[in-house]
C-alpha positions as a printed Julia matrix, in Angstrom:
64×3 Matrix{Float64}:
  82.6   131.27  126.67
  84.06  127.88  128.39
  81.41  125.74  129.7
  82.43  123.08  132.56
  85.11  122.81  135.02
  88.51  124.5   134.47
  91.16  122.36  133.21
  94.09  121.07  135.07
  97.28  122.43  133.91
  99.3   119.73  132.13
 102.6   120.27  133.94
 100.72  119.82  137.29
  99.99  115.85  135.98
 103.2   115.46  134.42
 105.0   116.43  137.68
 102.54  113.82  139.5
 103.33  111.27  137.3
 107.11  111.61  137.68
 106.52  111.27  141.34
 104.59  108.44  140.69
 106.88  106.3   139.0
 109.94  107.76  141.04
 108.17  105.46  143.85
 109.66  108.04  146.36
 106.09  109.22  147.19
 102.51  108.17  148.38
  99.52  108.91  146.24
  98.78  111.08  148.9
 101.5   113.08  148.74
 101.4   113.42  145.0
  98.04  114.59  145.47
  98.7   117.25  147.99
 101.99  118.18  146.62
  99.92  119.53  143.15
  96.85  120.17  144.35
  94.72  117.15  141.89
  92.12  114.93  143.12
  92.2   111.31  142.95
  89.83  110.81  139.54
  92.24  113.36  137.84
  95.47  111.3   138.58
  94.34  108.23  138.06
  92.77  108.92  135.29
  96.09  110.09  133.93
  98.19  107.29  134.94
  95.45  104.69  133.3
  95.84  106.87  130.21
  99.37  106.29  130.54
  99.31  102.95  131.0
  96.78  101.82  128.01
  99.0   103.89  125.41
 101.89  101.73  126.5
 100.0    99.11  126.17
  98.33   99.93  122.3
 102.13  100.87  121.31
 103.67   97.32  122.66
 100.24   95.59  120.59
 101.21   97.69  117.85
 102.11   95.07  114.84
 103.42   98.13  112.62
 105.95   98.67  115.54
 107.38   95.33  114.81
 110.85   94.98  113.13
 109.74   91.02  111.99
């Protein structure tokens, strides 16, 4: 038995986020378009954005 609310499906973000950075869209388009709310996108695209930034402060990533 699953406790809480369901899940949203992963493709439904991914598509959002390619809209996103495609800059062709609003954020309320996006979230019409795939039926998210706000906190669920968002929350994505800061995910997104802080594992960019953890693999640029990465010093094994380095080449030096």
């Amino acid at each position: 038995m699953t406790v809480g609310r369901p899940r949203i499906a992963q493709e439904k973000l991914d598509i959002a986020i390619r809209m996103y950075q495609s800059g062709d869209y609003s954020v309320k388009e996006i979230l019409a378009t795939n039926q998210i709310s706000s906190g669920t996108f968002y929350r994505e695209v800061n995910r997104l954005k802080l594992k960019k930034l953890k693999r640029k402060d990465d010093p094994s990533a380095s080449h030096n």
